[in-house]
Amino acid sequence: MMVTRRLDEEAVALQRQGVLPAYAPVRGQEAAQIGSAAALDRTRDFAFPTYRELGAAVALGVDPVAYMAMHLNIWHGGLYDPNVARLAPPNAVVGGPVLHAVGWAMGAKLDGTGGAALTYFGDGASSQGDVHEAMNFAGAYHLPVVFFCQNNGWAISLPTGHQVAGGSVAARAAGYGIEGLRVDGNDVTAVFEATRAALERGRAGGGPTVIEAMTYRLGPHSTSDDPSRYRSAEEERLRAEQDPITRAMRSVSAEEIADAEEHAAAVVRKTTAGLHAMQPPPADELFSFVYREPTAALLDQHRAWKESQDA
């Protein structure tokens, strides 16, 4: 959690310096992400993130430089191997990874591997039709998938209470005939236990689960957002008192905290150096990974692009 917090702070600083074009901060949601990702069985499960799951990437051992390559705009989706990490490429389509997770879960059920999918989305994304379709499909086919909603209180600038009818994402699960529960998203142990139980249930044939982790986005929605325009400083102060890292620190020694800070600082230094050293890929790779076998139209476009570069 400390590594995620310090990497997140560094990413915001790098964006302000013009190194990263944009970034979606995760401050305040570390427990929800790390607790859930840590529950995965990396020999058979698979996670499907949004564009804000730095904590999940850290928990799954993804090289931060390879992950942050996405934010550096070097490579769409990062430079890590998803099959090794068991983490799909970050997905910036609102609600998009939920559909992918359900498709993967259907495949896992059909081939009998016994794995389960874990998919992330926010309270705002829960209003997308894609999410409802995914839950209905998963319920109808009894698929091994955990829908993990990080309810951070705000759908960008709209409070959850104004855009989630009924006030609960977890309660929607009943409409699809699947399990649903709320968990304290700032308690890393509670998140881990809830997610582990849901994954085990899915692997055992018990079907899908919706977990609504109640947390709070302490920072802006993105580095182009100004939360002071839609929420008060008093609200932020009160919610900061529930900071998941502050809570976790209460159960460990001062020596352990110091060790964690030292380790996090080393990771940040290495990551920053790696990002500064990273070079853009060859421009014609734009045409290299579109189709397994390039179409005539794509080859024509590639040829025209090369001619324009030589002109």
JSON list of N, CA and C in Angstrom, two decimals, residues 126-186:
[
{"chain": "A", "resi": 126, "resn": "SER", "atom": "N", "xyz": [-21.04, 1.97, -12.85]},
{"chain": "A", "resi": 126, "resn": "SER", "atom": "CA", "xyz": [-22.14, 1.03, -12.58]},
{"chain": "A", "resi": 126, "resn": "SER", "atom": "C", "xyz": [-23.43, 1.43, -13.27]},
{"chain": "A", "resi": 127, "resn": "SER", "atom": "N", "xyz": [-23.51, 2.67, -13.74]},
{"chain": "A", "resi": 127, "resn": "SER", "atom": "CA", "xyz": [-24.71, 3.13, -14.45]},
{"chain": "A", "resi": 127, "resn": "SER", "atom": "C", "xyz": [-24.64, 2.85, -15.95]},
{"chain": "A", "resi": 128, "resn": "GLN", "atom": "N", "xyz": [-23.50, 2.34, -16.41]},
{"chain": "A", "resi": 128, "resn": "GLN", "atom": "CA", "xyz": [-23.36, 2.00, -17.83]},
{"chain": "A", "resi": 128, "resn": "GLN", "atom": "C", "xyz": [-24.18, 0.75, -18.17]},
{"chain": "A", "resi": 129, "resn": "GLY", "atom": "N", "xyz": [-24.78, 0.76, -19.32]},
{"chain": "A", "resi": 129, "resn": "GLY", "atom": "CA", "xyz": [-25.54, -0.41, -19.76]},
{"chain": "A", "resi": 129, "resn": "GLY", "atom": "C", "xyz": [-24.67, -1.64, -19.88]},
{"chain": "A", "resi": 130, "resn": "ASP", "atom": "N", "xyz": [-23.39, -1.45, -20.24]},
{"chain": "A", "resi": 130, "resn": "ASP", "atom": "CA", "xyz": [-22.47, -2.59, -20.37]},
{"chain": "A", "resi": 130, "resn": "ASP", "atom": "C", "xyz": [-22.39, -3.39, -19.07]},
{"chain": "A", "resi": 131, "resn": "VAL", "atom": "N", "xyz": [-22.36, -2.68, -17.95]},
{"chain": "A", "resi": 131, "resn": "VAL", "atom": "CA", "xyz": [-22.23, -3.35, -16.66]},
{"chain": "A", "resi": 131, "resn": "VAL", "atom": "C", "xyz": [-23.49, -4.17, -16.36]},
{"chain": "A", "resi": 132, "resn": "HIS", "atom": "N", "xyz": [-24.65, -3.62, -16.65]},
{"chain": "A", "resi": 132, "resn": "HIS", "atom": "CA", "xyz": [-25.90, -4.35, -16.42]},
{"chain": "A", "resi": 132, "resn": "HIS", "atom": "C", "xyz": [-25.97, -5.59, -17.31]},
{"chain": "A", "resi": 133, "resn": "GLU", "atom": "N", "xyz": [-25.60, -5.45, -18.56]},
{"chain": "A", "resi": 133, "resn": "GLU", "atom": "CA", "xyz": [-25.60, -6.59, -19.47]},
{"chain": "A", "resi": 133, "resn": "GLU", "atom": "C", "xyz": [-24.64, -7.67, -19.00]},
{"chain": "A", "resi": 134, "resn": "ALA", "atom": "N", "xyz": [-23.46, -7.24, -18.52]},
{"chain": "A", "resi": 134, "resn": "ALA", "atom": "CA", "xyz": [-22.46, -8.20, -18.05]},
{"chain": "A", "resi": 134, "resn": "ALA", "atom": "C", "xyz": [-22.97, -8.97, -16.83]},
{"chain": "A", "resi": 135, "resn": "MET", "atom": "N", "xyz": [-23.60, -8.25, -15.90]},
{"chain": "A", "resi": 135, "resn": "MET", "atom": "CA", "xyz": [-24.11, -8.92, -14.70]},
{"chain": "A", "resi": 135, "resn": "MET", "atom": "C", "xyz": [-25.24, -9.89, -15.04]},
{"chain": "A", "resi": 136, "resn": "ASN", "atom": "N", "xyz": [-26.10, -9.48, -15.94]},
{"chain": "A", "resi": 136, "resn": "ASN", "atom": "CA", "xyz": [-27.20, -10.36, -16.34]},
{"chain": "A", "resi": 136, "resn": "ASN", "atom": "C", "xyz": [-26.68, -11.62, -17.02]},
{"chain": "A", "resi": 137, "resn": "PHE", "atom": "N", "xyz": [-25.70, -11.45, -17.90]},
{"chain": "A", "resi": 137, "resn": "PHE", "atom": "CA", "xyz": [-25.12, -12.59, -18.61]},
{"chain": "A", "resi": 137, "resn": "PHE", "atom": "C", "xyz": [-24.44, -13.54, -17.62]},
{"chain": "A", "resi": 138, "resn": "ALA", "atom": "N", "xyz": [-23.66, -12.93, -16.69]},
{"chain": "A", "resi": 138, "resn": "ALA", "atom": "CA", "xyz": [-22.96, -13.75, -15.70]},
{"chain": "A", "resi": 138, "resn": "ALA", "atom": "C", "xyz": [-23.93, -14.50, -14.81]},
{"chain": "A", "resi": 139, "resn": "GLY", "atom": "N", "xyz": [-25.05, -13.83, -14.45]},
{"chain": "A", "resi": 139, "resn": "GLY", "atom": "CA", "xyz": [-26.05, -14.49, -13.63]},
{"chain": "A", "resi": 139, "resn": "GLY", "atom": "C", "xyz": [-26.76, -15.60, -14.37]},
{"chain": "A", "resi": 140, "resn": "ALA", "atom": "N", "xyz": [-27.08, -15.35, -15.63]},
{"chain": "A", "resi": 140, "resn": "ALA", "atom": "CA", "xyz": [-27.81, -16.35, -16.42]},
{"chain": "A", "resi": 140, "resn": "ALA", "atom": "C", "xyz": [-26.98, -17.60, -16.65]},
{"chain": "A", "resi": 141, "resn": "TYR", "atom": "N", "xyz": [-25.65, -17.41, -16.83]},
{"chain": "A", "resi": 141, "resn": "TYR", "atom": "CA", "xyz": [-24.78, -18.56, -17.12]},
{"chain": "A", "resi": 141, "resn": "TYR", "atom": "C", "xyz": [-23.97, -19.02, -15.91]},
{"chain": "A", "resi": 142, "resn": "HIS", "atom": "N", "xyz": [-24.24, -18.41, -14.75]},
{"chain": "A", "resi": 142, "resn": "HIS", "atom": "CA", "xyz": [-23.62, -18.84, -13.50]},
{"chain": "A", "resi": 142, "resn": "HIS", "atom": "C", "xyz": [-22.10, -18.85, -13.62]},
{"chain": "A", "resi": 143, "resn": "LEU", "atom": "N", "xyz": [-21.55, -17.71, -14.02]},
{"chain": "A", "resi": 143, "resn": "LEU", "atom": "CA", "xyz": [-20.12, -17.65, -14.33]},
{"chain": "A", "resi": 143, "resn": "LEU", "atom": "C", "xyz": [-19.26, -17.30, -13.12]},
{"chain": "A", "resi": 144, "resn": "PRO", "atom": "N", "xyz": [-18.01, -17.77, -13.13]},
{"chain": "A", "resi": 144, "resn": "PRO", "atom": "CA", "xyz": [-17.08, -17.49, -12.03]},
{"chain": "A", "resi": 144, "resn": "PRO", "atom": "C", "xyz": [-16.43, -16.10, -12.19]},
{"chain": "A", "resi": 145, "resn": "VAL", "atom": "N", "xyz": [-17.15, -15.07, -11.79]},
{"chain": "A", "resi": 145, "resn": "VAL", "atom": "CA", "xyz": [-16.64, -13.71, -11.93]},
{"chain": "A", "resi": 145, "resn": "VAL", "atom": "C", "xyz": [-17.04, -12.88, -10.71]},
{"chain": "A", "resi": 146, "resn": "VAL", "atom": "N", "xyz": [-16.11, -12.05, -10.25]},
{"chain": "A", "resi": 146, "resn": "VAL", "atom": "CA", "xyz": [-16.37, -11.14, -9.14]},
{"chain": "A", "resi": 146, "resn": "VAL", "atom": "C", "xyz": [-16.38, -9.72, -9.68]},
{"chain": "A", "resi": 147, "resn": "PHE", "atom": "N", "xyz": [-17.52, -9.06, -9.56]},
{"chain": "A", "resi": 147, "resn": "PHE", "atom": "CA", "xyz": [-17.68, -7.66, -9.98]},
{"chain": "A", "resi": 147, "resn": "PHE", "atom": "C", "xyz": [-17.27, -6.79, -8.79]},
{"chain": "A", "resi": 148, "resn": "PHE", "atom": "N", "xyz": [-16.13, -6.13, -8.89]},
{"chain": "A", "resi": 148, "resn": "PHE", "atom": "CA", "xyz": [-15.60, -5.36, -7.77]},
{"chain": "A", "resi": 148, "resn": "PHE", "atom": "C", "xyz": [-15.78, -3.87, -8.03]},
{"chain": "A", "resi": 149, "resn": "CYS", "atom": "N", "xyz": [-16.77, -3.29, -7.37]},
{"chain": "A", "resi": 149, "resn": "CYS", "atom": "CA", "xyz": [-17.06, -1.86, -7.54]},
{"chain": "A", "resi": 149, "resn": "CYS", "atom": "C", "xyz": [-16.36, -1.07, -6.44]},
{"chain": "A", "resi": 150, "resn": "GLN", "atom": "N", "xyz": [-15.50, -0.15, -6.85]},
{"chain": "A", "resi": 150, "resn": "GLN", "atom": "CA", "xyz": [-14.90, 0.78, -5.90]},
{"chain": "A", "resi": 150, "resn": "GLN", "atom": "C", "xyz": [-15.80, 2.01, -5.84]},
{"chain": "A", "resi": 151, "resn": "ASN", "atom": "N", "xyz": [-16.63, 2.05, -4.83]},
{"chain": "A", "resi": 151, "resn": "ASN", "atom": "CA", "xyz": [-17.53, 3.19, -4.67]},
{"chain": "A", "resi": 151, "resn": "ASN", "atom": "C", "xyz": [-16.75, 4.27, -3.93]},
{"chain": "A", "resi": 152, "resn": "ASN", "atom": "N", "xyz": [-16.17, 5.20, -4.70]},
{"chain": "A", "resi": 152, "resn": "ASN", "atom": "CA", "xyz": [-15.33, 6.23, -4.08]},
{"chain": "A", "resi": 152, "resn": "ASN", "atom": "C", "xyz": [-16.07, 7.55, -3.85]},
{"chain": "A", "resi": 153, "resn": "GLY", "atom": "N", "xyz": [-17.40, 7.48, -3.93]},
{"chain": "A", "resi": 153, "resn": "GLY", "atom": "CA", "xyz": [-18.21, 8.63, -3.56]},
{"chain": "A", "resi": 153, "resn": "GLY", "atom": "C", "xyz": [-18.54, 9.59, -4.67]},
{"chain": "A", "resi": 154, "resn": "TRP", "atom": "N", "xyz": [-17.77, 9.53, -5.76]},
{"chain": "A", "resi": 154, "resn": "TRP", "atom": "CA", "xyz": [-17.97, 10.52, -6.82]},
{"chain": "A", "resi": 154, "resn": "TRP", "atom": "C", "xyz": [-17.82, 9.90, -8.20]},
{"chain": "A", "resi": 155, "resn": "ALA", "atom": "N", "xyz": [-18.81, 10.12, -9.05]},
{"chain": "A", "resi": 155, "resn": "ALA", "atom": "CA", "xyz": [-18.73, 9.78, -10.47]},
{"chain": "A", "resi": 155, "resn": "ALA", "atom": "C", "xyz": [-18.22, 11.04, -11.18]},
{"chain": "A", "resi": 156, "resn": "ILE", "atom": "N", "xyz": [-16.92, 11.21, -11.16]},
{"chain": "A", "resi": 156, "resn": "ILE", "atom": "CA", "xyz": [-16.23, 12.45, -11.53]},
{"chain": "A", "resi": 156, "resn": "ILE", "atom": "C", "xyz": [-16.74, 13.56, -10.60]},
{"chain": "A", "resi": 157, "resn": "SER", "atom": "N", "xyz": [-17.66, 14.40, -11.04]},
{"chain": "A", "resi": 157, "resn": "SER", "atom": "CA", "xyz": [-18.13, 15.50, -10.19]},
{"chain": "A", "resi": 157, "resn": "SER", "atom": "C", "xyz": [-19.53, 15.28, -9.64]},
{"chain": "A", "resi": 158, "resn": "LEU", "atom": "N", "xyz": [-20.11, 14.12, -9.91]},
{"chain": "A", "resi": 158, "resn": "LEU", "atom": "CA", "xyz": [-21.48, 13.85, -9.46]},
{"chain": "A", "resi": 158, "resn": "LEU", "atom": "C", "xyz": [-21.45, 12.89, -8.28]},
{"chain": "A", "resi": 159, "resn": "PRO", "atom": "N", "xyz": [-22.04, 13.26, -7.15]},
{"chain": "A", "resi": 159, "resn": "PRO", "atom": "CA", "xyz": [-22.03, 12.36, -6.00]},
{"chain": "A", "resi": 159, "resn": "PRO", "atom": "C", "xyz": [-22.81, 11.08, -6.28]},
{"chain": "A", "resi": 160, "resn": "THR", "atom": "N", "xyz": [-22.35, 10.00, -5.68]},
{"chain": "A", "resi": 160, "resn": "THR", "atom": "CA", "xyz": [-22.98, 8.70, -5.92]},
{"chain": "A", "resi": 160, "resn": "THR", "atom": "C", "xyz": [-24.48, 8.72, -5.68]},
{"chain": "A", "resi": 161, "resn": "GLY", "atom": "N", "xyz": [-24.91, 9.43, -4.65]},
{"chain": "A", "resi": 161, "resn": "GLY", "atom": "CA", "xyz": [-26.33, 9.46, -4.33]},
{"chain": "A", "resi": 161, "resn": "GLY", "atom": "C", "xyz": [-27.20, 10.06, -5.40]},
{"chain": "A", "resi": 162, "resn": "HIS", "atom": "N", "xyz": [-26.61, 10.82, -6.31]},
{"chain": "A", "resi": 162, "resn": "HIS", "atom": "CA", "xyz": [-27.37, 11.44, -7.39]},
{"chain": "A", "resi": 162, "resn": "HIS", "atom": "C", "xyz": [-27.38, 10.61, -8.66]},
{"chain": "A", "resi": 163, "resn": "GLN", "atom": "N", "xyz": [-26.60, 9.54, -8.72]},
{"chain": "A", "resi": 163, "resn": "GLN", "atom": "CA", "xyz": [-26.57, 8.79, -9.97]},
{"chain": "A", "resi": 163, "resn": "GLN", "atom": "C", "xyz": [-26.72, 7.27, -9.81]},
{"chain": "A", "resi": 164, "resn": "VAL", "atom": "N", "xyz": [-26.74, 6.77, -8.57]},
{"chain": "A", "resi": 164, "resn": "VAL", "atom": "CA", "xyz": [-27.01, 5.35, -8.35]},
{"chain": "A", "resi": 164, "resn": "VAL", "atom": "C", "xyz": [-28.40, 5.22, -7.74]},
{"chain": "A", "resi": 165, "resn": "ALA", "atom": "N", "xyz": [-29.36, 4.84, -8.54]},
{"chain": "A", "resi": 165, "resn": "ALA", "atom": "CA", "xyz": [-30.74, 4.69, -8.05]},
{"chain": "A", "resi": 165, "resn": "ALA", "atom": "C", "xyz": [-30.78, 3.62, -6.97]},
{"chain": "A", "resi": 166, "resn": "GLY", "atom": "N", "xyz": [-31.42, 3.93, -5.86]},
{"chain": "A", "resi": 166, "resn": "GLY", "atom": "CA", "xyz": [-31.49, 2.99, -4.75]},
{"chain": "A", "resi": 166, "resn": "GLY", "atom": "C", "xyz": [-30.34, 3.10, -3.79]},
{"chain": "A", "resi": 167, "resn": "GLY", "atom": "N", "xyz": [-29.28, 3.79, -4.21]},
{"chain": "A", "resi": 167, "resn": "GLY", "atom": "CA", "xyz": [-28.17, 4.06, -3.31]},
{"chain": "A", "resi": 167, "resn": "GLY", "atom": "C", "xyz": [-27.15, 2.96, -3.12]},
{"chain": "A", "resi": 168, "resn": "SER", "atom": "N", "xyz": [-27.34, 1.80, -3.73]},
{"chain": "A", "resi": 168, "resn": "SER", "atom": "CA", "xyz": [-26.41, 0.69, -3.52]},
{"chain": "A", "resi": 168, "resn": "SER", "atom": "C", "xyz": [-26.17, -0.07, -4.82]},
{"chain": "A", "resi": 169, "resn": "VAL", "atom": "N", "xyz": [-24.90, -0.24, -5.16]},
{"chain": "A", "resi": 169, "resn": "VAL", "atom": "CA", "xyz": [-24.53, -1.05, -6.32]},
{"chain": "A", "resi": 169, "resn": "VAL", "atom": "C", "xyz": [-24.67, -2.53, -5.97]},
{"chain": "A", "resi": 170, "resn": "ALA", "atom": "N", "xyz": [-24.26, -2.89, -4.76]},
{"chain": "A", "resi": 170, "resn": "ALA", "atom": "CA", "xyz": [-24.33, -4.29, -4.35]},
{"chain": "A", "resi": 170, "resn": "ALA", "atom": "C", "xyz": [-25.76, -4.82, -4.36]},
{"chain": "A", "resi": 171, "resn": "ALA", "atom": "N", "xyz": [-26.72, -3.95, -4.03]},
{"chain": "A", "resi": 171, "resn": "ALA", "atom": "CA", "xyz": [-28.12, -4.39, -3.97]},
{"chain": "A", "resi": 171, "resn": "ALA", "atom": "C", "xyz": [-28.66, -4.78, -5.34]},
{"chain": "A", "resi": 172, "resn": "ARG", "atom": "N", "xyz": [-28.04, -4.27, -6.39]},
{"chain": "A", "resi": 172, "resn": "ARG", "atom": "CA", "xyz": [-28.49, -4.61, -7.75]},
{"chain": "A", "resi": 172, "resn": "ARG", "atom": "C", "xyz": [-28.27, -6.09, -8.06]},
{"chain": "A", "resi": 173, "resn": "ALA", "atom": "N", "xyz": [-27.33, -6.72, -7.37]},
{"chain": "A", "resi": 173, "resn": "ALA", "atom": "CA", "xyz": [-27.01, -8.12, -7.65]},
{"chain": "A", "resi": 173, "resn": "ALA", "atom": "C", "xyz": [-28.24, -9.01, -7.56]},
{"chain": "A", "resi": 174, "resn": "ALA", "atom": "N", "xyz": [-29.12, -8.71, -6.60]},
{"chain": "A", "resi": 174, "resn": "ALA", "atom": "CA", "xyz": [-30.30, -9.55, -6.41]},
{"chain": "A", "resi": 174, "resn": "ALA", "atom": "C", "xyz": [-31.17, -9.61, -7.65]},
{"chain": "A", "resi": 175, "resn": "GLY", "atom": "N", "xyz": [-31.18, -8.52, -8.41]},
{"chain": "A", "resi": 175, "resn": "GLY", "atom": "CA", "xyz": [-31.98, -8.49, -9.63]},
{"chain": "A", "resi": 175, "resn": "GLY", "atom": "C", "xyz": [-31.47, -9.43, -10.70]},
{"chain": "A", "resi": 176, "resn": "TYR", "atom": "N", "xyz": [-30.23, -9.85, -10.57]},
{"chain": "A", "resi": 176, "resn": "TYR", "atom": "CA", "xyz": [-29.65, -10.77, -11.55]},
{"chain": "A", "resi": 176, "resn": "TYR", "atom": "C", "xyz": [-29.47, -12.17, -10.96]},
{"chain": "A", "resi": 177, "resn": "GLY", "atom": "N", "xyz": [-30.00, -12.35, -9.75]},
{"chain": "A", "resi": 177, "resn": "GLY", "atom": "CA", "xyz": [-29.93, -13.66, -9.13]},
{"chain": "A", "resi": 177, "resn": "GLY", "atom": "C", "xyz": [-28.54, -14.03, -8.65]},
{"chain": "A", "resi": 178, "resn": "ILE", "atom": "N", "xyz": [-27.73, -13.02, -8.31]},
{"chain": "A", "resi": 178, "resn": "ILE", "atom": "CA", "xyz": [-26.38, -13.31, -7.86]},
{"chain": "A", "resi": 178, "resn": "ILE", "atom": "C", "xyz": [-26.14, -12.67, -6.48]},
{"chain": "A", "resi": 179, "resn": "GLU", "atom": "N", "xyz": [-25.04, -13.07, -5.86]},
{"chain": "A", "resi": 179, "resn": "GLU", "atom": "CA", "xyz": [-24.70, -12.57, -4.53]},
{"chain": "A", "resi": 179, "resn": "GLU", "atom": "C", "xyz": [-24.20, -11.13, -4.61]},
{"chain": "A", "resi": 180, "resn": "GLY", "atom": "N", "xyz": [-24.51, -10.35, -3.58]},
{"chain": "A", "resi": 180, "resn": "GLY", "atom": "CA", "xyz": [-24.02, -8.98, -3.51]},
{"chain": "A", "resi": 180, "resn": "GLY", "atom": "C", "xyz": [-23.74, -8.60, -2.07]},
{"chain": "A", "resi": 181, "resn": "LEU", "atom": "N", "xyz": [-22.65, -7.89, -1.84]},
{"chain": "A", "resi": 181, "resn": "LEU", "atom": "CA", "xyz": [-22.33, -7.46, -0.49]},
{"chain": "A", "resi": 181, "resn": "LEU", "atom": "C", "xyz": [-21.52, -6.17, -0.52]},
{"chain": "A", "resi": 182, "resn": "ARG", "atom": "N", "xyz": [-21.62, -5.44, 0.58]},
{"chain": "A", "resi": 182, "resn": "ARG", "atom": "CA", "xyz": [-20.80, -4.25, 0.78]},
{"chain": "A", "resi": 182, "resn": "ARG", "atom": "C", "xyz": [-19.69, -4.58, 1.76]},
{"chain": "A", "resi": 183, "resn": "VAL", "atom": "N", "xyz": [-18.55, -3.92, 1.56]},
{"chain": "A", "resi": 183, "resn": "VAL", "atom": "CA", "xyz": [-17.43, -4.12, 2.45]},
{"chain": "A", "resi": 183, "resn": "VAL", "atom": "C", "xyz": [-16.77, -2.77, 2.70]},
{"chain": "A", "resi": 184, "resn": "ASP", "atom": "N", "xyz": [-16.12, -2.63, 3.84]},
{"chain": "A", "resi": 184, "resn": "ASP", "atom": "CA", "xyz": [-15.36, -1.41, 4.14]},
{"chain": "A", "resi": 184, "resn": "ASP", "atom": "C", "xyz": [-14.14, -1.37, 3.23]},
{"chain": "A", "resi": 185, "resn": "GLY", "atom": "N", "xyz": [-14.18, -0.55, 2.22]},
{"chain": "A", "resi": 185, "resn": "GLY", "atom": "CA", "xyz": [-13.11, -0.50, 1.23]},
{"chain": "A", "resi": 185, "resn": "GLY", "atom": "C", "xyz": [-11.83, 0.13, 1.73]},
{"chain": "A", "resi": 186, "resn": "ASN", "atom": "N", "xyz": [-11.84, 0.68, 2.94]},
{"chain": "A", "resi": 186, "resn": "ASN", "atom": "CA", "xyz": [-10.62, 1.24, 3.52]},
{"chain": "A", "resi": 186, "resn": "ASN", "atom": "C", "xyz": [-9.95, 0.29, 4.50]}
]
